[in-house]
């Protein structure tokens, strides 16, 4: 009898799993809707609605057997790749405190007119934490230009914040032209090489960013010539972690594809 109940419950779960997943996706969208300005959040709403549409149309789709099986295989391959890449992102080393460095790069994030966002503040506080824990005084490159909705450059806002927290302004160099992560590393590379009279591959660089951004930063920086680099990252908001890591997956795949 217990086995029959188990089988019934299993079949019931299998029958309604798409509705359950769809409900969770839509519920998550409403949780993060007011917390994030990223348009990417609407993907969860769209996927949730797609799950509902699929549930009520799958009996018609199954009739097209070959197409249905092909689509199912493609979906399973995508899910496998997604899980693999996300696992690497999650477990990639993010807080290497012991490795020494020659320069520190703090990657920029959103500035609301003249006010730094919570994400950017977390990165800057993490930079200060790293300096305090290691008892080092290193040159800091704050990297970030001026984007839409920003009245000042990210680099300028970052420098002002660090100085207000007691960091020596003479130890902070602004890179205020970059708009994307690749430019962060390319433009910072020029500054560091000019300051040190050394090639970037011969220098140890510590990168301060947010945890979900680590793997993509590593991939991009390697293409820009950085060889000896390590990370010390801030933690992303737990409620936004799924959003950030999912978005980062597509950004990473895009970077890899466009590089070929």
PDB file of C-alpha atoms in Angstrom:
ATOM      1  CA  UNK A   1       0.000   0.000   0.000  1.00  0.00           C
ATOM      2  CA  UNK A   2       2.804   2.406   0.927  1.00  0.00           C
ATOM      3  CA  UNK A   3       4.502   1.618  -2.387  1.00  0.00           C
ATOM      4  CA  UNK A   4       1.288   2.469  -4.271  1.00  0.00           C
ATOM      5  CA  UNK A   5       1.011   5.789  -2.416  1.00  0.00           C
ATOM      6  CA  UNK A   6       4.647   6.544  -3.238  1.00  0.00           C
ATOM      7  CA  UNK A   7       4.084   5.788  -6.932  1.00  0.00           C
ATOM      8  CA  UNK A   8       0.923   7.920  -6.969  1.00  0.00           C
ATOM      9  CA  UNK A   9       2.754  10.840  -5.383  1.00  0.00           C
ATOM     10  CA  UNK A  10       5.652  10.415  -7.805  1.00  0.00           C
ATOM     11  CA  UNK A  11       3.301  10.430 -10.780  1.00  0.00           C
ATOM     12  CA  UNK A  12       1.464  13.448  -9.395  1.00  0.00           C
ATOM     13  CA  UNK A  13       4.755  15.324  -8.966  1.00  0.00           C
ATOM     14  CA  UNK A  14       5.810  14.406 -12.501  1.00  0.00           C
ATOM     15  CA  UNK A  15       2.477  15.593 -13.868  1.00  0.00           C
ATOM     16  CA  UNK A  16       2.599  18.994 -12.179  1.00  0.00           C
ATOM     17  CA  UNK A  17       6.354  19.625 -11.947  1.00  0.00           C
ATOM     18  CA  UNK A  18       6.170  22.261 -14.705  1.00  0.00           C
ATOM     19  CA  UNK A  19       3.488  24.174 -12.792  1.00  0.00           C
ATOM     20  CA  UNK A  20       5.537  23.963  -9.590  1.00  0.00           C
ATOM     21  CA  UNK A  21       8.678  25.232 -11.328  1.00  0.00           C
ATOM     22  CA  UNK A  22       6.679  27.962 -13.082  1.00  0.00           C
ATOM     23  CA  UNK A  23       5.149  29.119  -9.799  1.00  0.00           C
ATOM     24  CA  UNK A  24       8.574  29.249  -8.124  1.00  0.00           C
ATOM     25  CA  UNK A  25      10.057  31.280 -10.998  1.00  0.00           C
ATOM     26  CA  UNK A  26       7.214  33.814 -10.935  1.00  0.00           C
ATOM     27  CA  UNK A  27       7.323  33.996  -7.132  1.00  0.00           C
ATOM     28  CA  UNK A  28      11.072  34.688  -7.271  1.00  0.00           C
ATOM     29  CA  UNK A  29      10.503  37.426  -9.854  1.00  0.00           C
ATOM     30  CA  UNK A  30       8.133  39.259  -7.509  1.00  0.00           C
ATOM     31  CA  UNK A  31      10.638  38.919  -4.646  1.00  0.00           C
ATOM     32  CA  UNK A  32      13.478  40.537  -6.601  1.00  0.00           C
ATOM     33  CA  UNK A  33      11.426  42.964  -8.696  1.00  0.00           C
ATOM     34  CA  UNK A  34      11.736  45.838  -6.239  1.00  0.00           C
ATOM     35  CA  UNK A  35      15.314  44.960  -5.281  1.00  0.00           C
ATOM     36  CA  UNK A  36      17.050  45.042  -8.652  1.00  0.00           C
ATOM     37  CA  UNK A  37      17.223  47.481 -11.566  1.00  0.00           C
ATOM     38  CA  UNK A  38      18.446  44.731 -13.926  1.00  0.00           C
ATOM     39  CA  UNK A  39      16.094  44.025 -16.809  1.00  0.00           C
ATOM     40  CA  UNK A  40      17.386  40.464 -16.756  1.00  0.00           C
ATOM     41  CA  UNK A  41      15.021  39.777 -13.834  1.00  0.00           C
ATOM     42  CA  UNK A  42      12.132  39.583 -16.325  1.00  0.00           C
ATOM     43  CA  UNK A  43      13.605  36.334 -17.635  1.00  0.00           C
ATOM     44  CA  UNK A  44      12.249  34.588 -14.522  1.00  0.00           C
ATOM     45  CA  UNK A  45       8.760  35.951 -15.188  1.00  0.00           C
ATOM     46  CA  UNK A  46       8.911  34.864 -18.846  1.00  0.00           C
ATOM     47  CA  UNK A  47      10.212  31.387 -17.983  1.00  0.00           C
ATOM     48  CA  UNK A  48       7.543  30.993 -15.324  1.00  0.00           C
ATOM     49  CA  UNK A  49       4.794  31.884 -17.804  1.00  0.00           C
ATOM     50  CA  UNK A  50       6.370  29.541 -20.366  1.00  0.00           C
ATOM     51  CA  UNK A  51       6.134  26.664 -17.853  1.00  0.00           C
ATOM     52  CA  UNK A  52       2.396  27.315 -17.443  1.00  0.00           C
ATOM     53  CA  UNK A  53       1.858  27.487 -21.205  1.00  0.00           C
ATOM     54  CA  UNK A  54       3.841  24.272 -21.656  1.00  0.00           C
ATOM     55  CA  UNK A  55       1.746  22.467 -19.026  1.00  0.00           C
ATOM     56  CA  UNK A  56      -1.513  23.172 -20.854  1.00  0.00           C
ATOM     57  CA  UNK A  57      -0.152  22.471 -24.346  1.00  0.00           C
ATOM     58  CA  UNK A  58       2.222  19.533 -23.806  1.00  0.00           C
ATOM     59  CA  UNK A  59      -0.359  16.902 -24.734  1.00  0.00           C
ATOM     60  CA  UNK A  60      -0.477  18.473 -28.199  1.00  0.00           C
ATOM     61  CA  UNK A  61       3.313  18.863 -28.390  1.00  0.00           C
ATOM     62  CA  UNK A  62       3.905  15.212 -27.492  1.00  0.00           C
ATOM     63  CA  UNK A  63       2.024  14.210 -30.638  1.00  0.00           C
ATOM     64  CA  UNK A  64       4.885  15.697 -32.672  1.00  0.00           C
ATOM     65  CA  UNK A  65       7.145  12.958 -31.347  1.00  0.00           C
ATOM     66  CA  UNK A  66      10.408  13.664 -33.233  1.00  0.00           C
ATOM     67  CA  UNK A  67      10.338  17.403 -32.610  1.00  0.00           C
ATOM     68  CA  UNK A  68       9.381  16.877 -28.964  1.00  0.00           C
ATOM     69  CA  UNK A  69      12.251  14.430 -28.353  1.00  0.00           C
ATOM     70  CA  UNK A  70      14.750  16.714 -30.116  1.00  0.00           C
ATOM     71  CA  UNK A  71      13.669  19.730 -28.054  1.00  0.00           C
ATOM     72  CA  UNK A  72      13.872  17.647 -24.884  1.00  0.00           C
ATOM     73  CA  UNK A  73      17.459  16.577 -25.690  1.00  0.00           C
ATOM     74  CA  UNK A  74      18.511  20.169 -26.374  1.00  0.00           C
ATOM     75  CA  UNK A  75      16.939  21.257 -23.085  1.00  0.00           C
ATOM     76  CA  UNK A  76      18.735  18.513 -21.146  1.00  0.00           C
ATOM     77  CA  UNK A  77      22.088  19.447 -22.727  1.00  0.00           C
ATOM     78  CA  UNK A  78      21.530  23.109 -21.833  1.00  0.00           C
ATOM     79  CA  UNK A  79      20.579  22.257 -18.241  1.00  0.00           C
ATOM     80  CA  UNK A  80      23.683  20.049 -17.887  1.00  0.00           C
ATOM     81  CA  UNK A  81      25.970  22.834 -19.164  1.00  0.00           C
ATOM     82  CA  UNK A  82      24.201  25.366 -16.951  1.00  0.00           C
ATOM     83  CA  UNK A  83      24.650  23.236 -13.810  1.00  0.00           C
ATOM     84  CA  UNK A  84      28.319  22.552 -14.636  1.00  0.00           C
ATOM     85  CA  UNK A  85      29.185  26.214 -15.240  1.00  0.00           C
ATOM     86  CA  UNK A  86      27.220  27.415 -12.219  1.00  0.00           C
ATOM     87  CA  UNK A  87      28.999  24.860 -10.028  1.00  0.00           C
ATOM     88  CA  UNK A  88      32.378  26.163 -11.202  1.00  0.00           C
ATOM     89  CA  UNK A  89      31.245  29.751 -10.501  1.00  0.00           C
ATOM     90  CA  UNK A  90      30.059  28.917  -7.005  1.00  0.00           C
ATOM     91  CA  UNK A  91      33.168  26.961  -5.971  1.00  0.00           C
ATOM     92  CA  UNK A  92      35.777  29.092  -7.757  1.00  0.00           C
ATOM     93  CA  UNK A  93      38.256  30.580  -5.186  1.00  0.00           C
ATOM     94  CA  UNK A  94      36.989  34.003  -4.152  1.00  0.00           C
ATOM     95  CA  UNK A  95      38.820  35.143  -1.028  1.00  0.00           C
ATOM     96  CA  UNK A  96      42.544  34.551  -1.356  1.00  0.00           C
ATOM     97  CA  UNK A  97      43.880  36.513   1.598  1.00  0.00           C
ATOM     98  CA  UNK A  98      47.345  34.974   1.803  1.00  0.00           C
ATOM     99  CA  UNK A  99      48.692  35.754  -1.656  1.00  0.00           C
ATOM    100  CA  UNK A 100      50.763  38.941  -1.886  1.00  0.00           C
ATOM    101  CA  UNK A 101      50.120  41.539  -4.598  1.00  0.00           C
ATOM    102  CA  UNK A 102      51.788  44.490  -6.306  1.00  0.00           C
ATOM    103  CA  UNK A 103      48.598  46.358  -7.202  1.00  0.00           C
ATOM    104  CA  UNK A 104      44.903  46.205  -6.337  1.00  0.00           C
ATOM    105  CA  UNK A 105      42.126  46.698  -8.894  1.00  0.00           C
ATOM    106  CA  UNK A 106      38.619  47.447  -7.634  1.00  0.00           C
ATOM    107  CA  UNK A 107      36.060  46.878 -10.382  1.00  0.00           C
ATOM    108  CA  UNK A 108      33.287  49.457 -10.645  1.00  0.00           C
ATOM    109  CA  UNK A 109      29.532  48.979 -10.259  1.00  0.00           C
ATOM    110  CA  UNK A 110      26.411  51.113 -10.411  1.00  0.00           C
ATOM    111  CA  UNK A 111      26.419  54.693  -9.132  1.00  0.00           C
ATOM    112  CA  UNK A 112      22.986  56.280  -8.640  1.00  0.00           C
ATOM    113  CA  UNK A 113      23.631  59.853  -9.848  1.00  0.00           C
ATOM    114  CA  UNK A 114      26.385  60.608  -7.286  1.00  0.00           C
ATOM    115  CA  UNK A 115      25.660  57.902  -4.705  1.00  0.00           C
ATOM    116  CA  UNK A 116      27.369  54.524  -4.789  1.00  0.00           C
ATOM    117  CA  UNK A 117      25.124  51.475  -4.939  1.00  0.00           C
ATOM    118  CA  UNK A 118      25.086  48.818  -2.216  1.00  0.00           C
ATOM    119  CA  UNK A 119      26.986  46.462  -4.509  1.00  0.00           C
ATOM    120  CA  UNK A 120      29.747  49.000  -5.095  1.00  0.00           C
ATOM    121  CA  UNK A 121      29.929  49.897  -1.405  1.00  0.00           C
ATOM    122  CA  UNK A 122      30.363  46.223  -0.576  1.00  0.00           C
ATOM    123  CA  UNK A 123      33.301  45.992  -2.997  1.00  0.00           C
ATOM    124  CA  UNK A 124      34.953  49.083  -1.507  1.00  0.00           C
ATOM    125  CA  UNK A 125      34.420  47.862   2.061  1.00  0.00           C
ATOM    126  CA  UNK A 126      35.946  44.535   1.000  1.00  0.00           C
ATOM    127  CA  UNK A 127      38.989  46.387  -0.355  1.00  0.00           C
ATOM    128  CA  UNK A 128      39.395  48.167   2.989  1.00  0.00           C
ATOM    129  CA  UNK A 129      38.944  44.864   4.806  1.00  0.00           C
ATOM    130  CA  UNK A 130      41.691  43.291   2.683  1.00  0.00           C
ATOM    131  CA  UNK A 131      44.095  46.157   3.423  1.00  0.00           C
ATOM    132  CA  UNK A 132      43.357  45.988   7.151  1.00  0.00           C
ATOM    133  CA  UNK A 133      43.759  42.231   7.364  1.00  0.00           C
ATOM    134  CA  UNK A 134      46.993  42.111   5.377  1.00  0.00           C
ATOM    135  CA  UNK A 135      48.453  45.301   6.889  1.00  0.00           C
ATOM    136  CA  UNK A 136      49.534  46.338   3.390  1.00  0.00           C
ATOM    137  CA  UNK A 137      49.598  49.712   1.691  1.00  0.00           C
ATOM    138  CA  UNK A 138      49.290  49.069  -2.046  1.00  0.00           C
ATOM    139  CA  UNK A 139      48.404  51.249  -4.983  1.00  0.00           C
ATOM    140  CA  UNK A 140      44.678  50.895  -5.688  1.00  0.00           C
ATOM    141  CA  UNK A 141      43.240  51.258  -9.185  1.00  0.00           C
ATOM    142  CA  UNK A 142      39.538  52.148  -8.950  1.00  0.00           C
ATOM    143  CA  UNK A 143      38.115  51.252 -12.346  1.00  0.00           C
ATOM    144  CA  UNK A 144      34.843  52.478 -13.828  1.00  0.00           C
ATOM    145  CA  UNK A 145      33.631  55.158 -16.208  1.00  0.00           C
ATOM    146  CA  UNK A 146      30.373  57.055 -16.334  1.00  0.00           C
ATOM    147  CA  UNK A 147      27.283  55.146 -17.397  1.00  0.00           C
ATOM    148  CA  UNK A 148      23.621  55.903 -17.917  1.00  0.00           C
ATOM    149  CA  UNK A 149      22.030  57.469 -14.839  1.00  0.00           C
ATOM    150  CA  UNK A 150      25.415  58.373 -13.350  1.00  0.00           C
ATOM    151  CA  UNK A 151      26.292  62.055 -12.837  1.00  0.00           C
ATOM    152  CA  UNK A 152      29.917  61.244 -12.005  1.00  0.00           C
ATOM    153  CA  UNK A 153      32.265  58.435 -12.970  1.00  0.00           C
ATOM    154  CA  UNK A 154      32.284  55.285 -10.897  1.00  0.00           C
ATOM    155  CA  UNK A 155      36.021  55.769 -10.318  1.00  0.00           C
ATOM    156  CA  UNK A 156      35.460  59.231  -8.849  1.00  0.00           C
ATOM    157  CA  UNK A 157      32.713  57.981  -6.528  1.00  0.00           C
ATOM    158  CA  UNK A 158      34.905  55.071  -5.475  1.00  0.00           C
ATOM    159  CA  UNK A 159      37.879  57.273  -4.683  1.00  0.00           C
ATOM    160  CA  UNK A 160      35.744  59.682  -2.640  1.00  0.00           C
ATOM    161  CA  UNK A 161      34.343  56.788  -0.606  1.00  0.00           C
ATOM    162  CA  UNK A 162      37.746  55.231   0.090  1.00  0.00           C
ATOM    163  CA  UNK A 163      39.219  58.599   1.117  1.00  0.00           C
ATOM    164  CA  UNK A 164      36.249  59.193   3.449  1.00  0.00           C
ATOM    165  CA  UNK A 165      37.122  55.876   5.115  1.00  0.00           C
ATOM    166  CA  UNK A 166      40.704  56.900   5.765  1.00  0.00           C
ATOM    167  CA  UNK A 167      42.526  55.513   2.725  1.00  0.00           C
ATOM    168  CA  UNK A 168      45.433  57.705   1.595  1.00  0.00           C
ATOM    169  CA  UNK A 169      44.288  59.533  -1.549  1.00  0.00           C
ATOM    170  CA  UNK A 170      47.822  59.375  -2.962  1.00  0.00           C
ATOM    171  CA  UNK A 171      47.521  55.572  -3.055  1.00  0.00           C
ATOM    172  CA  UNK A 172      44.385  55.679  -5.255  1.00  0.00           C
ATOM    173  CA  UNK A 173      44.565  55.921  -9.048  1.00  0.00           C
ATOM    174  CA  UNK A 174      41.401  56.500 -11.068  1.00  0.00           C
ATOM    175  CA  UNK A 175      40.681  54.633 -14.286  1.00  0.00           C
ATOM    176  CA  UNK A 176      37.544  56.499 -15.388  1.00  0.00           C
ATOM    177  CA  UNK A 177      37.008  55.534 -19.040  1.00  0.00           C
ATOM    178  CA  UNK A 178      35.849  51.903 -18.938  1.00  0.00           C
ATOM    179  CA  UNK A 179      32.245  50.850 -19.549  1.00  0.00           C
ATOM    180  CA  UNK A 180      32.563  47.037 -19.535  1.00  0.00           C
ATOM    181  CA  UNK A 181      34.661  44.479 -17.655  1.00  0.00           C
ATOM    182  CA  UNK A 182      37.118  43.973 -20.531  1.00  0.00           C
ATOM    183  CA  UNK A 183      37.812  47.715 -20.592  1.00  0.00           C
ATOM    184  CA  UNK A 184      38.275  47.659 -16.806  1.00  0.00           C
ATOM    185  CA  UNK A 185      41.187  45.297 -17.264  1.00  0.00           C
ATOM    186  CA  UNK A 186      42.566  46.763 -20.500  1.00  0.00           C
ATOM    187  CA  UNK A 187      42.641  50.363 -19.268  1.00  0.00           C
ATOM    188  CA  UNK A 188      43.888  49.404 -15.804  1.00  0.00           C
ATOM    189  CA  UNK A 189      46.650  47.394 -17.462  1.00  0.00           C
ATOM    190  CA  UNK A 190      47.950  50.506 -19.247  1.00  0.00           C
ATOM    191  CA  UNK A 191      47.969  52.493 -16.001  1.00  0.00           C
ATOM    192  CA  UNK A 192      49.765  49.765 -14.045  1.00  0.00           C
ATOM    193  CA  UNK A 193      52.381  49.165 -16.748  1.00  0.00           C
ATOM    194  CA  UNK A 194      53.108  52.904 -16.965  1.00  0.00           C
ATOM    195  CA  UNK A 195      53.446  53.175 -13.196  1.00  0.00           C
ATOM    196  CA  UNK A 196      55.638  50.110 -12.746  1.00  0.00           C
ATOM    197  CA  UNK A 197      57.557  50.037 -16.034  1.00  0.00           C
ATOM    198  CA  UNK A 198      56.820  46.306 -16.073  1.00  0.00           C
ATOM    199  CA  UNK A 199      54.636  44.032 -18.161  1.00  0.00           C
ATOM    200  CA  UNK A 200      51.325  43.123 -16.551  1.00  0.00           C
ATOM    201  CA  UNK A 201      52.168  39.402 -16.720  1.00  0.00           C
ATOM    202  CA  UNK A 202      55.142  40.015 -14.406  1.00  0.00           C
ATOM    203  CA  UNK A 203      53.037  41.669 -11.704  1.00  0.00           C
ATOM    204  CA  UNK A 204      50.805  40.204  -9.006  1.00  0.00           C
ATOM    205  CA  UNK A 205      47.353  41.756  -9.146  1.00  0.00           C
ATOM    206  CA  UNK A 206      44.613  41.478  -6.546  1.00  0.00           C
ATOM    207  CA  UNK A 207      41.113  42.009  -7.973  1.00  0.00           C
ATOM    208  CA  UNK A 208      38.251  43.183  -5.774  1.00  0.00           C
ATOM    209  CA  UNK A 209      34.796  42.416  -7.151  1.00  0.00           C
ATOM    210  CA  UNK A 210      31.583  40.605  -6.156  1.00  0.00           C
ATOM    211  CA  UNK A 211      31.596  36.817  -5.702  1.00  0.00           C
ATOM    212  CA  UNK A 212      29.435  35.917  -8.724  1.00  0.00           C
ATOM    213  CA  UNK A 213      31.681  38.011 -11.008  1.00  0.00           C
ATOM    214  CA  UNK A 214      34.912  36.154 -10.200  1.00  0.00           C
ATOM    215  CA  UNK A 215      35.077  33.476 -12.894  1.00  0.00           C
ATOM    216  CA  UNK A 216      34.183  35.816 -15.757  1.00  0.00           C
ATOM    217  CA  UNK A 217      36.703  38.368 -14.483  1.00  0.00           C
ATOM    218  CA  UNK A 218      39.346  35.652 -14.514  1.00  0.00           C
ATOM    219  CA  UNK A 219      38.523  34.615 -18.094  1.00  0.00           C
ATOM    220  CA  UNK A 220      38.498  38.207 -19.374  1.00  0.00           C
ATOM    221  CA  UNK A 221      41.658  39.266 -17.521  1.00  0.00           C
ATOM    222  CA  UNK A 222      43.616  36.289 -18.871  1.00  0.00           C
ATOM    223  CA  UNK A 223      42.803  37.428 -22.396  1.00  0.00           C
ATOM    224  CA  UNK A 224      44.082  40.893 -21.475  1.00  0.00           C
ATOM    225  CA  UNK A 225      47.452  39.480 -20.434  1.00  0.00           C
ATOM    226  CA  UNK A 226      47.079  39.166 -16.658  1.00  0.00           C
ATOM    227  CA  UNK A 227      48.946  36.051 -15.510  1.00  0.00           C
ATOM    228  CA  UNK A 228      49.429  36.452 -11.746  1.00  0.00           C
ATOM    229  CA  UNK A 229      46.105  37.453 -10.298  1.00  0.00           C
ATOM    230  CA  UNK A 230      43.946  36.490  -7.345  1.00  0.00           C
ATOM    231  CA  UNK A 231      40.651  37.674  -5.909  1.00  0.00           C
ATOM    232  CA  UNK A 232      39.193  39.001  -2.702  1.00  0.00           C
ATOM    233  CA  UNK A 233      35.463  39.347  -3.193  1.00  0.00           C
ATOM    234  CA  UNK A 234      32.411  40.757  -1.500  1.00  0.00           C
ATOM    235  CA  UNK A 235      29.283  38.661  -1.005  1.00  0.00           C
ATOM    236  CA  UNK A 236      26.230  39.383  -3.118  1.00  0.00           C
ATOM    237  CA  UNK A 237      22.788  39.849  -1.571  1.00  0.00           C
ATOM    238  CA  UNK A 238      21.460  36.357  -0.775  1.00  0.00           C
ATOM    239  CA  UNK A 239      18.035  37.118  -2.303  1.00  0.00           C
ATOM    240  CA  UNK A 240      19.664  38.314  -5.520  1.00  0.00           C
ATOM    241  CA  UNK A 241      22.157  35.439  -5.730  1.00  0.00           C
ATOM    242  CA  UNK A 242      20.054  33.358  -8.141  1.00  0.00           C
ATOM    243  CA  UNK A 243      19.505  36.394 -10.375  1.00  0.00           C
ATOM    244  CA  UNK A 244      23.166  37.396 -10.348  1.00  0.00           C
ATOM    245  CA  UNK A 245      24.596  33.928 -10.909  1.00  0.00           C
ATOM    246  CA  UNK A 246      22.086  33.171 -13.687  1.00  0.00           C
ATOM    247  CA  UNK A 247      22.827  36.453 -15.459  1.00  0.00           C
ATOM    248  CA  UNK A 248      26.537  35.831 -15.050  1.00  0.00           C
ATOM    249  CA  UNK A 249      26.190  32.446 -16.778  1.00  0.00           C
ATOM    250  CA  UNK A 250      24.874  34.057 -19.955  1.00  0.00           C
ATOM    251  CA  UNK A 251      27.437  36.864 -19.750  1.00  0.00           C
ATOM    252  CA  UNK A 252      30.267  34.324 -19.429  1.00  0.00           C
ATOM    253  CA  UNK A 253      29.033  32.213 -22.352  1.00  0.00           C
ATOM    254  CA  UNK A 254      28.659  35.396 -24.421  1.00  0.00           C
ATOM    255  CA  UNK A 255      32.241  36.444 -23.615  1.00  0.00           C
ATOM    256  CA  UNK A 256      33.577  33.019 -24.581  1.00  0.00           C
ATOM    257  CA  UNK A 257      31.587  32.827 -27.836  1.00  0.00           C
ATOM    258  CA  UNK A 258      32.394  36.396 -28.961  1.00  0.00           C
ATOM    259  CA  UNK A 259      36.103  35.857 -28.337  1.00  0.00           C
ATOM    260  CA  UNK A 260      36.280  33.311 -31.167  1.00  0.00           C
TER     261      UNK A 260
END
